[in-house]
Short mmCIF file of C-alpha atoms in Angstrom, two decimals:
data_model
loop_
_atom_site.label_atom_id
_atom_site.label_comp_id
_atom_site.label_asym_id
_atom_site.label_seq_id
_atom_site.Cartn_x
_atom_site.Cartn_y
_atom_site.Cartn_z
CA LEU P 1 -1.89 -2.35 -1.73
CA LEU P 2 -0.14 -1.30 -0.09
CA GLY P 3 0.17 2.16 2.15
CA GLY P 4 1.20 3.48 3.64
CA GLY P 5 1.73 -0.02 2.62
CA GLY P 6 5.33 -0.79 3.42
CA GLY P 7 6.58 -4.23 4.14
CA GLY P 8 8.91 -6.34 6.13
CA GLY P 9 11.47 -8.70 4.76
CA GLY P 10 12.89 -12.12 4.92
CA GLY P 11 11.82 -15.57 4.12
CA LYS P 12 13.11 -18.93 3.04
CA CYS P 13 12.78 -18.28 -0.71
CA GLY P 14 15.09 -15.30 -1.12
CA ALA P 15 17.83 -13.41 0.64
CA PRO P 16 18.45 -14.40 4.26
CA PHE P 17 16.32 -12.38 6.63
CA PHE P 18 19.29 -11.07 8.54
CA ALA P 19 21.82 -10.51 5.79
CA PRO P 20 21.28 -7.80 3.19
CA ARG P 21 22.53 -8.59 -0.28
CA PRO P 22 21.72 -7.25 -3.76
CA LEU P 23 18.81 -8.87 -5.52
CA ARG P 24 19.70 -10.86 -8.62
CA PRO P 25 17.71 -10.95 -11.85
CA SER P 26 15.28 -13.83 -12.03
CA PHE P 27 13.28 -15.21 -14.93
CA SER P 28 11.68 -18.02 -12.97
CA ARG P 29 8.20 -17.12 -14.07
CA SER P 30 6.79 -14.80 -16.69
CA PRO P 31 8.83 -12.19 -18.59
CA LEU P 32 6.17 -9.76 -17.39
CA LEU P 33 7.51 -9.99 -13.84
CA LEU P 34 9.42 -6.77 -14.40
CA SER P 35 10.47 -4.37 -11.73
CA ALA P 36 9.16 -0.90 -12.46
CA PRO P 37 10.13 1.29 -14.12
CA THR P 38 11.43 -0.95 -16.88
CA GLU P 39 14.39 1.25 -17.80
CA PRO P 40 17.57 0.50 -15.79
CA PRO P 41 18.14 3.19 -13.16
CA SER P 42 21.91 2.92 -13.02
CA SER P 43 24.80 1.75 -15.14
CA SER P 44 25.51 -0.97 -12.64
CA GLY P 45 22.20 -2.58 -13.57
CA ARG P 46 21.55 -3.38 -9.95
CA ARG P 47 17.91 -2.56 -10.50
CA GLY P 48 17.25 -4.70 -13.55
CA LEU P 49 14.72 -7.46 -13.71
CA ALA P 50 14.09 -8.70 -10.20
CA VAL P 51 11.42 -10.82 -8.67
CA LEU P 52 10.75 -10.06 -5.06
CA CYS P 53 10.70 -12.82 -2.54
CA ARG P 54 7.25 -13.86 -1.53
CA ARG P 55 6.33 -13.83 2.09
CA ALA P 56 7.77 -16.99 3.61
CA GLY P 57 4.95 -17.68 5.97
CA GLU P 58 1.36 -16.70 6.26
CA LEU P 59 -0.04 -14.93 9.25
CA ARG P 60 -2.42 -17.37 10.88
CA ARG P 61 -4.03 -15.70 13.82
CA SER P 62 -7.60 -16.16 14.88
CA ALA P 63 -9.83 -14.04 17.00
CA PHE P 64 -10.18 -15.42 20.51
CA GLY P 65 -13.05 -13.29 21.54
CA GLY P 66 -15.44 -10.62 20.42
CA LEU P 67 -16.92 -7.78 22.36
CA ARG P 68 -19.62 -5.72 20.71
CA ARG P 69 -20.49 -2.37 22.12
CA ARG P 70 -22.51 0.41 20.63
CA GLY P 71 -22.06 4.14 20.83
CA PRO P 72 -24.05 6.91 19.20
CA GLY P 73 -24.39 5.90 15.58
CA ILE P 74 -21.41 3.54 15.74
CA ALA P 75 -21.29 -0.24 15.93
CA ARG P 76 -17.92 -1.38 17.23
CA THR P 77 -16.32 -4.77 17.51
CA ALA P 78 -13.07 -5.26 19.41
CA ILE P 79 -11.00 -8.32 18.57
CA GLY P 80 -8.06 -9.60 20.58
CA LEU P 81 -5.14 -11.31 18.88
CA ARG P 82 -2.10 -13.22 20.03
CA GLY P 83 1.23 -11.43 20.25
CA VAL P 84 3.32 -10.63 17.22
CA GLY P 85 5.05 -13.50 15.48
CA THR P 86 7.50 -13.97 12.64
CA ALA P 87 5.00 -12.91 10.00
CA SER P 88 4.69 -9.45 11.49
CA THR P 89 8.06 -8.50 10.00
CA GLU P 90 7.83 -10.44 6.77
CA ASP P 91 7.26 -8.96 3.34
CA GLU P 92 3.62 -8.37 2.53
CA TYR P 93 4.27 -8.02 -1.21
CA GLY P 94 5.19 -10.84 -3.53
CA GLU P 95 6.23 -10.43 -7.15
CA MET P 96 5.50 -6.90 -8.28
CA ARG P 97 4.25 -7.19 -11.82
CA VAL P 98 3.33 -4.67 -14.46
CA ASP P 99 1.07 -6.96 -16.48
CA GLY P 100 -2.65 -6.44 -17.00
CA GLU P 101 -4.99 -4.61 -19.33
CA THR P 102 -4.40 -1.00 -20.38
CA PHE P 103 -7.02 1.74 -20.64
CA LYS P 104 -5.86 4.66 -22.77
CA MET P 105 -7.21 8.19 -22.89
CA ASP P 106 -6.51 11.00 -25.35
CA GLU P 107 -6.49 13.49 -22.50
CA PHE P 108 -7.35 13.61 -18.81
CA THR P 109 -7.93 16.79 -16.82
CA LEU P 110 -6.58 16.68 -13.29
CA GLU P 111 -8.23 18.29 -10.29
CA SER P 112 -5.67 21.11 -10.62
CA GLY P 113 -6.83 21.83 -14.17
CA VAL P 114 -3.62 20.46 -15.71
CA LYS P 115 -4.28 18.26 -18.73
CA LEU P 116 -2.42 14.97 -19.07
CA LYS P 117 -1.82 14.03 -22.69
CA SER P 118 -2.36 10.39 -23.67
CA PRO P 119 -2.38 8.95 -20.15
CA GLN P 120 -3.12 5.31 -19.43
CA VAL P 121 -4.32 3.14 -16.54
CA ARG P 122 -3.08 -0.40 -15.98
CA TYR P 123 -5.71 -2.66 -14.44
CA LYS P 124 -6.63 -6.28 -13.84
CA THR P 125 -9.97 -8.02 -13.49
CA PHE P 126 -10.97 -11.39 -12.07
CA GLY P 127 -14.28 -13.19 -12.44
CA LYS P 128 -17.02 -12.22 -14.89
CA LEU P 129 -19.35 -9.25 -15.13
CA ASN P 130 -22.94 -10.51 -14.97
CA GLU P 131 -25.74 -9.60 -17.38
CA LYS P 132 -26.97 -6.78 -15.15
CA ALA P 133 -23.41 -5.48 -14.82
CA ASP P 134 -24.00 -5.00 -11.11
CA ASN P 135 -21.66 -7.53 -9.50
CA CYS P 136 -18.45 -5.47 -9.59
CA ILE P 137 -16.22 -4.93 -6.55
CA VAL P 138 -13.22 -2.59 -6.50
CA VAL P 139 -10.03 -3.34 -4.59
CA CYS P 140 -7.69 -0.37 -4.10
CA HIS P 141 -3.95 -0.80 -3.58
CA ALA P 142 -1.69 1.13 -1.20
CA LEU P 143 1.34 3.38 -1.72
CA THR P 144 3.78 1.01 -3.43
CA GLY P 145 1.24 -1.55 -4.64
CA ASN P 146 0.04 -2.44 -8.11
CA ALA P 147 -2.99 -3.88 -9.87
CA SER P 148 -2.01 -7.49 -9.08
CA VAL P 149 -4.26 -8.13 -6.11
CA ASP P 150 -3.80 -11.79 -7.01
CA ASP P 151 -0.25 -11.44 -5.69
CA TRP P 152 -0.38 -9.22 -2.62
CA TRP P 153 -3.85 -10.22 -1.36
CA SER P 154 -4.06 -13.66 -2.95
CA THR P 155 -5.37 -15.05 0.35
CA LEU P 156 -8.55 -13.00 -0.13
CA LEU P 157 -9.09 -13.67 -3.84
CA GLY P 158 -10.85 -16.71 -5.26
CA ASP P 159 -13.98 -18.83 -5.05
CA GLY P 160 -15.59 -18.60 -1.63
CA LYS P 161 -13.18 -15.93 -0.38
CA LEU P 162 -13.80 -12.26 0.34
CA PHE P 163 -13.12 -11.35 -3.29
CA ASP P 164 -15.23 -14.24 -4.53
CA THR P 165 -14.51 -14.65 -8.24
CA SER P 166 -17.45 -17.03 -8.66
CA LYS P 167 -19.74 -14.23 -7.50
CA TYR P 168 -18.02 -10.92 -8.22
CA PHE P 169 -16.29 -9.13 -11.06
CA VAL P 170 -13.15 -8.01 -9.21
CA PHE P 171 -11.39 -4.86 -10.43
CA CYS P 172 -8.05 -3.42 -9.30
CA ALA P 173 -6.14 -0.60 -11.02
CA ASN P 174 -2.76 1.02 -10.57
CA ILE P 175 -2.95 4.66 -9.46
CA LEU P 176 -1.78 7.58 -11.58
CA GLY P 177 1.71 8.63 -10.55
CA SER P 178 2.84 5.09 -9.77
CA CYS P 179 5.31 3.02 -11.78
CA TYR P 180 3.38 -0.19 -12.40
CA GLY P 181 1.79 0.52 -15.75
CA SER P 182 -0.29 3.64 -15.15
CA THR P 183 1.10 6.97 -16.30
CA GLY P 184 3.53 8.51 -13.83
CA PRO P 185 7.00 10.04 -13.48
CA SER P 186 8.69 6.97 -14.99
CA SER P 187 6.55 7.27 -18.13
CA THR P 188 7.52 9.08 -21.31
CA ASN P 189 6.09 12.57 -21.74
CA PRO P 190 4.49 12.46 -25.22
CA GLU P 191 5.22 16.16 -25.72
CA THR P 192 8.98 15.84 -25.14
CA ASN P 193 9.64 12.13 -25.74
CA GLU P 194 11.60 12.15 -22.49
CA ARG P 195 10.93 10.65 -19.10
CA TYR P 196 8.59 12.85 -17.04
CA GLY P 197 10.51 12.66 -13.78
CA LEU P 198 9.31 15.44 -11.50
CA GLY P 199 7.90 17.12 -14.59
CA PHE P 200 4.95 14.83 -14.01
CA PRO P 201 2.28 16.99 -12.36
CA MET P 202 0.86 16.52 -8.90
CA VAL P 203 -2.05 14.09 -8.94
CA THR P 204 -4.62 13.64 -6.18
CA ILE P 205 -6.50 10.69 -4.78
CA ARG P 206 -9.57 12.04 -6.56
CA ASP P 207 -7.73 12.13 -9.87
CA SER P 208 -6.96 8.41 -9.67
CA VAL P 209 -10.48 7.48 -8.61
CA ARG P 210 -12.01 9.52 -11.45
CA ALA P 211 -9.66 7.85 -13.93
CA HIS P 212 -10.50 4.39 -12.57
CA LYS P 213 -14.19 5.23 -12.79
CA LEU P 214 -13.72 5.92 -16.51
CA VAL P 215 -12.18 2.47 -16.90
CA LEU P 216 -15.18 0.82 -15.26
CA GLU P 217 -17.56 2.80 -17.43
CA SER P 218 -15.70 1.55 -20.50
CA LEU P 219 -16.17 -2.00 -19.22
CA GLY P 220 -19.91 -1.47 -18.90
CA VAL P 221 -20.10 -1.65 -15.09
CA LYS P 222 -23.37 -0.21 -13.78
CA LYS P 223 -23.09 -0.96 -10.07
CA ILE P 224 -20.29 -1.54 -7.57
CA GLN P 225 -21.26 -3.80 -4.69
CA PHE P 226 -18.41 -2.57 -2.51
CA VAL P 227 -15.05 -0.80 -2.65
CA LEU P 228 -12.29 -1.92 -0.29
CA GLY P 229 -8.82 -0.60 0.42
CA GLY P 230 -6.27 -0.02 3.14
CA SER P 231 -4.00 2.97 3.78
CA LEU P 232 -3.86 4.89 0.47
CA GLY P 233 -6.38 2.32 -0.74
CA GLY P 234 -8.71 3.33 2.08
CA MET P 235 -8.44 6.94 0.97
CA GLN P 236 -9.51 5.84 -2.49
CA SER P 237 -12.41 3.92 -0.99
CA LEU P 238 -13.70 7.11 0.67
CA GLU P 239 -13.36 9.04 -2.58
CA TRP P 240 -15.19 6.31 -4.48
CA ALA P 241 -18.13 6.73 -2.11
CA LEU P 242 -18.16 10.50 -2.61
CA ILE P 243 -17.57 10.56 -6.36
CA GLY P 244 -19.80 7.59 -7.13
CA LYS P 245 -22.65 7.99 -4.65
CA GLU P 246 -25.16 6.33 -6.98
CA LEU P 247 -22.68 3.77 -8.23
CA VAL P 248 -21.15 2.41 -5.00
CA SER P 249 -23.33 0.38 -2.60
CA LYS P 250 -20.89 -0.12 0.30
CA ILE P 251 -17.35 0.78 1.27
CA VAL P 252 -14.68 -0.81 3.45
CA VAL P 253 -12.05 1.65 4.70
CA ILE P 254 -8.99 0.24 6.44
CA ALA P 255 -6.21 2.02 8.35
CA CYS P 256 -6.61 5.62 7.20
CA GLY P 257 -8.39 8.82 8.14
CA ALA P 258 -10.52 11.53 6.56
CA ARG P 259 -7.47 13.60 5.61
CA HIS P 260 -3.72 13.43 5.85
CA THR P 261 -2.57 15.00 9.09
CA ALA P 262 0.54 17.03 9.90
CA TRP P 263 2.09 13.91 11.49
CA GLN P 264 1.69 11.86 8.31
CA ILE P 265 2.81 14.70 6.05
CA ALA P 266 5.93 15.19 8.18
CA ILE P 267 6.89 11.51 7.92
CA SER P 268 6.40 11.64 4.15
CA GLU P 269 8.42 14.83 3.83
CA VAL P 270 11.45 13.36 5.62
CA GLN P 271 11.38 10.49 3.12
CA ARG P 272 11.14 12.89 0.18
CA ALA P 273 14.00 14.96 1.58
CA SER P 274 16.13 11.83 1.77
CA ILE P 275 15.62 11.31 -1.95
CA MET P 276 16.08 14.92 -3.02
CA ARG P 277 19.30 15.35 -1.01
CA ASP P 278 20.90 12.40 -2.74
CA PRO P 279 23.70 13.89 -4.92
CA SER P 280 22.57 11.72 -7.83
CA TRP P 281 19.01 13.08 -7.72
CA GLU P 282 19.69 15.93 -10.17
CA ASN P 283 16.23 17.43 -9.70
CA GLY P 284 14.49 14.26 -10.72
CA LYS P 285 16.68 13.32 -13.65
CA GLY P 286 18.75 10.86 -11.63
CA GLN P 287 17.71 7.71 -9.80
CA ALA P 288 18.76 8.70 -6.26
CA LEU P 289 19.11 5.09 -5.16
CA LYS P 290 20.78 5.92 -1.84
CA GLY P 291 18.06 8.45 -1.01
CA LEU P 292 15.28 6.11 -2.05
CA GLY P 293 16.73 3.34 0.09
CA LEU P 294 16.92 5.63 3.11
CA ALA P 295 13.34 6.76 2.48
CA ARG P 296 12.30 3.11 2.58
CA GLN P 297 14.09 2.57 5.88
CA ILE P 298 12.26 5.53 7.41
CA ALA P 299 8.96 4.20 6.08
CA MET P 300 9.63 0.72 7.46
CA ILE P 301 9.94 2.14 10.97
CA SER P 302 6.59 3.91 10.68
CA TYR P 303 4.85 0.86 9.22
CA ARG P 304 5.49 -1.39 12.21
CA SER P 305 5.20 -1.09 15.97
CA HIS P 306 7.53 -0.88 18.97
CA ASN P 307 6.47 -4.34 20.10
CA ALA P 308 6.97 -5.87 16.65
CA TYR P 309 10.54 -4.62 16.43
CA ASP P 310 11.40 -5.44 20.02
CA GLN P 311 9.99 -8.97 19.94
CA LYS P 312 11.50 -9.83 16.58
CA PHE P 313 14.94 -8.24 16.89
CA GLY P 314 15.55 -7.18 20.47
CA ARG P 315 19.19 -6.16 20.93
CA HIS P 316 20.59 -9.17 19.09
CA LEU P 317 23.53 -8.90 16.73
CA ALA P 318 23.24 -9.27 12.98
CA LYS P 319 23.93 -12.78 11.72
CA GLU P 320 27.43 -12.11 10.34
CA MET P 321 28.60 -10.31 13.46
CA ALA P 322 27.09 -12.97 15.71
CA ALA P 323 29.19 -15.54 13.84
CA GLU P 324 32.29 -13.38 14.32
CA VAL P 325 31.69 -12.77 18.03
CA GLY P 326 30.45 -16.29 18.70
CA THR P 327 27.11 -15.18 20.16
CA SER P 328 24.12 -13.03 19.24
CA ASP P 329 24.47 -11.12 22.53
CA SER P 330 25.33 -7.52 21.67
CA ASN P 331 26.84 -6.96 25.11
CA ALA P 332 29.50 -9.56 24.31
CA ALA P 333 30.58 -7.50 21.31
CA ILE P 334 30.65 -4.31 23.37
CA LYS P 335 32.86 -5.96 26.01
CA GLN P 336 35.30 -6.96 23.23
CA GLY P 337 35.46 -3.36 22.03
CA ILE P 338 33.50 -4.14 18.87
CA THR P 339 30.89 -1.66 17.71
CA PRO P 340 27.77 -3.82 17.47
CA ARG P 341 25.83 -4.16 14.26
CA PHE P 342 22.36 -4.95 15.45
CA ASN P 343 19.97 -7.38 13.82
CA VAL P 344 17.43 -4.60 13.24
CA GLU P 345 20.05 -2.56 11.36
CA SER P 346 20.68 -5.47 9.01
CA TYR P 347 16.93 -5.84 8.48
CA LEU P 348 16.48 -2.17 7.55
CA HIS P 349 19.39 -2.25 5.11
CA TYR P 350 17.97 -5.38 3.51
CA GLN P 351 14.63 -3.65 3.04
CA ASP P 352 16.48 -0.67 1.59
CA GLN P 353 18.20 -2.81 -1.06
CA LYS P 354 15.13 -4.84 -1.89
CA PHE P 355 13.00 -1.78 -2.49
CA LEU P 356 15.44 -0.43 -5.08
CA SER P 357 14.55 -3.36 -7.33
CA ARG P 358 10.90 -2.40 -7.60
CA PHE P 359 10.20 1.31 -7.26
CA ASP P 360 11.13 4.63 -8.80
CA ALA P 361 12.31 7.64 -6.76
CA ALA P 362 10.30 10.30 -8.62
CA SER P 363 7.19 8.10 -8.45
CA TYR P 364 7.74 7.73 -4.71
CA ILE P 365 7.79 11.50 -4.32
CA ARG P 366 4.65 12.04 -6.37
CA CYS P 367 2.77 9.18 -4.70
CA THR P 368 3.57 10.38 -1.17
CA GLN P 369 2.48 13.86 -2.24
CA LYS P 370 -0.70 12.29 -3.58
CA MET P 371 -1.38 10.93 -0.09
CA ASP P 372 -0.76 14.40 1.35
CA THR P 373 -3.53 15.79 -0.89
CA HIS P 374 -6.04 13.48 0.81
CA ASP P 375 -8.83 15.57 2.35
CA VAL P 376 -12.41 14.45 1.77
CA GLY P 377 -13.63 17.89 2.84
CA ARG P 378 -11.88 19.88 0.11
CA ASP P 379 -14.51 21.83 -1.86
CA ARG P 380 -17.22 19.86 -0.06
CA GLY P 381 -17.83 22.12 2.91
CA GLY P 382 -15.28 20.45 5.18
CA VAL P 383 -14.74 16.94 6.48
CA GLU P 384 -17.88 16.73 8.60
CA ALA P 385 -20.17 17.91 5.80
CA ALA P 386 -18.55 15.60 3.25
CA LEU P 387 -18.84 12.50 5.40
CA ALA P 388 -22.36 13.39 6.54
CA SER P 389 -23.43 13.37 2.89
CA LEU P 390 -22.67 9.67 2.53
CA THR P 391 -25.50 7.23 3.12
CA GLN P 392 -23.81 4.02 2.01
CA PRO P 393 -23.08 1.47 4.73
CA ALA P 394 -19.40 1.76 5.65
CA LEU P 395 -17.13 -0.65 7.48
CA ILE P 396 -14.17 1.08 9.12
CA ILE P 397 -11.31 -1.13 10.28
CA GLY P 398 -8.50 0.14 12.49
CA PHE P 399 -5.57 -1.40 14.36
CA ASP P 400 -4.57 -0.43 17.87
CA GLY P 401 -0.87 -0.85 17.07
CA ASP P 402 -0.93 1.50 14.07
CA LEU P 403 1.42 4.40 14.77
CA LEU P 404 1.05 6.00 11.34
CA TYR P 405 -2.76 6.12 11.14
CA PRO P 406 -3.79 5.78 14.79
CA LEU P 407 -7.11 4.28 15.79
CA LYS P 408 -8.55 7.67 16.71
CA GLU P 409 -8.70 8.49 12.99
CA GLN P 410 -10.87 5.48 12.26
CA GLU P 411 -13.00 6.35 15.29
CA GLU P 412 -13.53 9.82 13.81
CA LEU P 413 -14.58 8.35 10.47
CA ALA P 414 -17.07 6.02 12.15
CA ARG P 415 -18.47 8.86 14.23
CA LEU P 416 -18.96 11.22 11.28
CA LEU P 417 -20.28 8.71 8.76
CA PRO P 418 -24.07 8.26 9.20
CA ASN P 419 -24.08 4.51 8.61
CA ALA P 420 -20.76 3.16 9.87
CA THR P 421 -19.53 0.09 11.68
CA LEU P 422 -16.13 0.32 13.38
CA ARG P 423 -14.02 -2.80 13.76
CA GLU P 424 -11.08 -2.42 16.12
CA VAL P 425 -8.39 -5.08 15.75
CA SER P 426 -5.67 -5.57 18.33
CA SER P 427 -2.41 -6.28 16.52
CA ASP P 428 1.28 -5.67 17.07
CA ALA P 429 1.90 -5.64 13.31
CA GLY P 430 1.52 -1.85 13.18
CA HIS P 431 0.19 -0.07 10.11
CA ASP P 432 1.02 -3.02 7.87
CA ALA P 433 -1.59 -5.03 9.74
CA PHE P 434 -3.95 -3.91 6.96
CA LEU P 435 -2.11 -6.33 4.66
CA LEU P 436 -1.03 -8.94 7.18
CA GLU P 437 -4.16 -9.44 9.30
CA TYR P 438 -6.11 -10.76 6.33
CA GLU P 439 -8.08 -13.34 8.31
CA GLU P 440 -9.50 -10.65 10.59
CA ILE P 441 -10.29 -8.46 7.58
CA GLN P 442 -12.12 -11.33 5.89
CA ASN P 443 -14.07 -12.10 9.06
CA ALA P 444 -15.05 -8.48 9.60
CA CYS P 445 -16.12 -8.05 5.99
CA ALA P 446 -18.09 -11.31 6.00
CA ASP P 447 -20.23 -9.95 8.84
CA PHE P 448 -20.59 -6.56 7.16
CA LEU P 449 -21.44 -7.86 3.69
CA ALA P 450 -23.82 -10.58 4.85
#
C-alpha cells in the first residue's frame, strides 16, 4: 500500500543501487504489467512500459523480547528489533500492475456533493467467499499502491499466512484518484473525452471507502472479519469501521493517526509545489516529470529515518565518483578539490527516476490532497466522539522510528478507541516500516485475531 507508502531502491535485479539510470521497457511477464497511466507522458517515451525492480532481499528480523504493559483501556506490547539493515532502504513495491476486475457505476456522489459520471474501481480478490458470505477481509493500500496486494505484500498473502486464502476471501481495491485502474486524473472525462488532469475533483478517504463498500455489496459480502491497512491504508481502515459499523468485525490500523496534522499537510504541500512549479506542468495538462521526481525525493526523506540513512549511506561517495577518486571516502575528494557527490544523493536521484515510470503527477496531487482530508471527526462531533462510537476490537500498530506519523498519534488512537490494543514496534526503517516489518505485523495480528 503504500503511504505515506514511499519506498527505497536498489537490488540485484534492476538498476544498480548506487547509480541512477533510466528504466527500460520490459515485457518479461504479462502485458498487463503496465506503468500507470498507460498514455506516454512525454515524447521521449521515458515513461513507457516499465516493470519496477522487486525488492532484492526480504527483511528478516525477529522479535527478541516482548514486554506487555497495560494502561487505562489500552493493551500495549513493545517489541525490540535489531538495527537497520540493507532491506531498510530497499524498494517495498514490486511490479505495479493495473490488472484486476473492474466495478463500474453510472454515477457516484462524492462527499462534496460533486457527481462523478461513469466512474470505476479496479480491484482484486483472492480465495473464495463462503456460503454465509462472512469470511471477507479487506486490505487497504497506501499512497502510491494498487490493488495487487499479491505483489507488494506477497509475504502476507497465501495459505496459512495473515491473509489466509484457504480461510478468507481477500479483497483489495485501488482508491479513487489514483492511476492504477480506478477513476482519477489520468482517466478520460466522459463529458469532454479528454484527460481529467486537475479537472478531476477532490476525493476524500470516505469517498473511496464508500465506493469500495459498493463493490463488496455487489459481490454479495455480508460480513468483513477485519480491515487492515497502513498509512493511507490505515486511514481507510478507520473509515471502514465508522462507515460499516455493522459490517466490520475488527480493524488493524498501522502507522497513521485520527486526522492529518499540520506537519503532514506541510510535507505534502512542498511535494505538490514541486510539481506545480515545474514549467511543463501547464496547470495539470503537462506531465511535470522534473517536479514529480523532486516530490518523490522529498517523500523518500520523510519515509525513512535518520539512522536508516546514516547507517546505509553515511558520508560515502556515489559509486561512479568513488571509482574516479579511488576511494569511497568523501574527504579524499574534498582534499583533491572535487565537489563530492554523495551516495545518498545518487540514491535519491535513482528513486526520482524510478518513480516517473509508475505514477502520474496530477494523481499524486489529488492523492496527497485526499490524505489531507483525513479527519475521522468531520461531521461526527469531533475526533473523540467519532472514535468513542466504535466498539469493534482495534489493533493499532506504530513504529518508534516513524517521523511522518509519530508514535504519539497511534497512542492517541489507542487511548480514544474503547477497545484497542497498541503494538509498539522498534524499527529504524521509519514510516515505511509498515511495509517492511511484515513479520512483526503478522505476529501482532496473529495474537489479535486469535
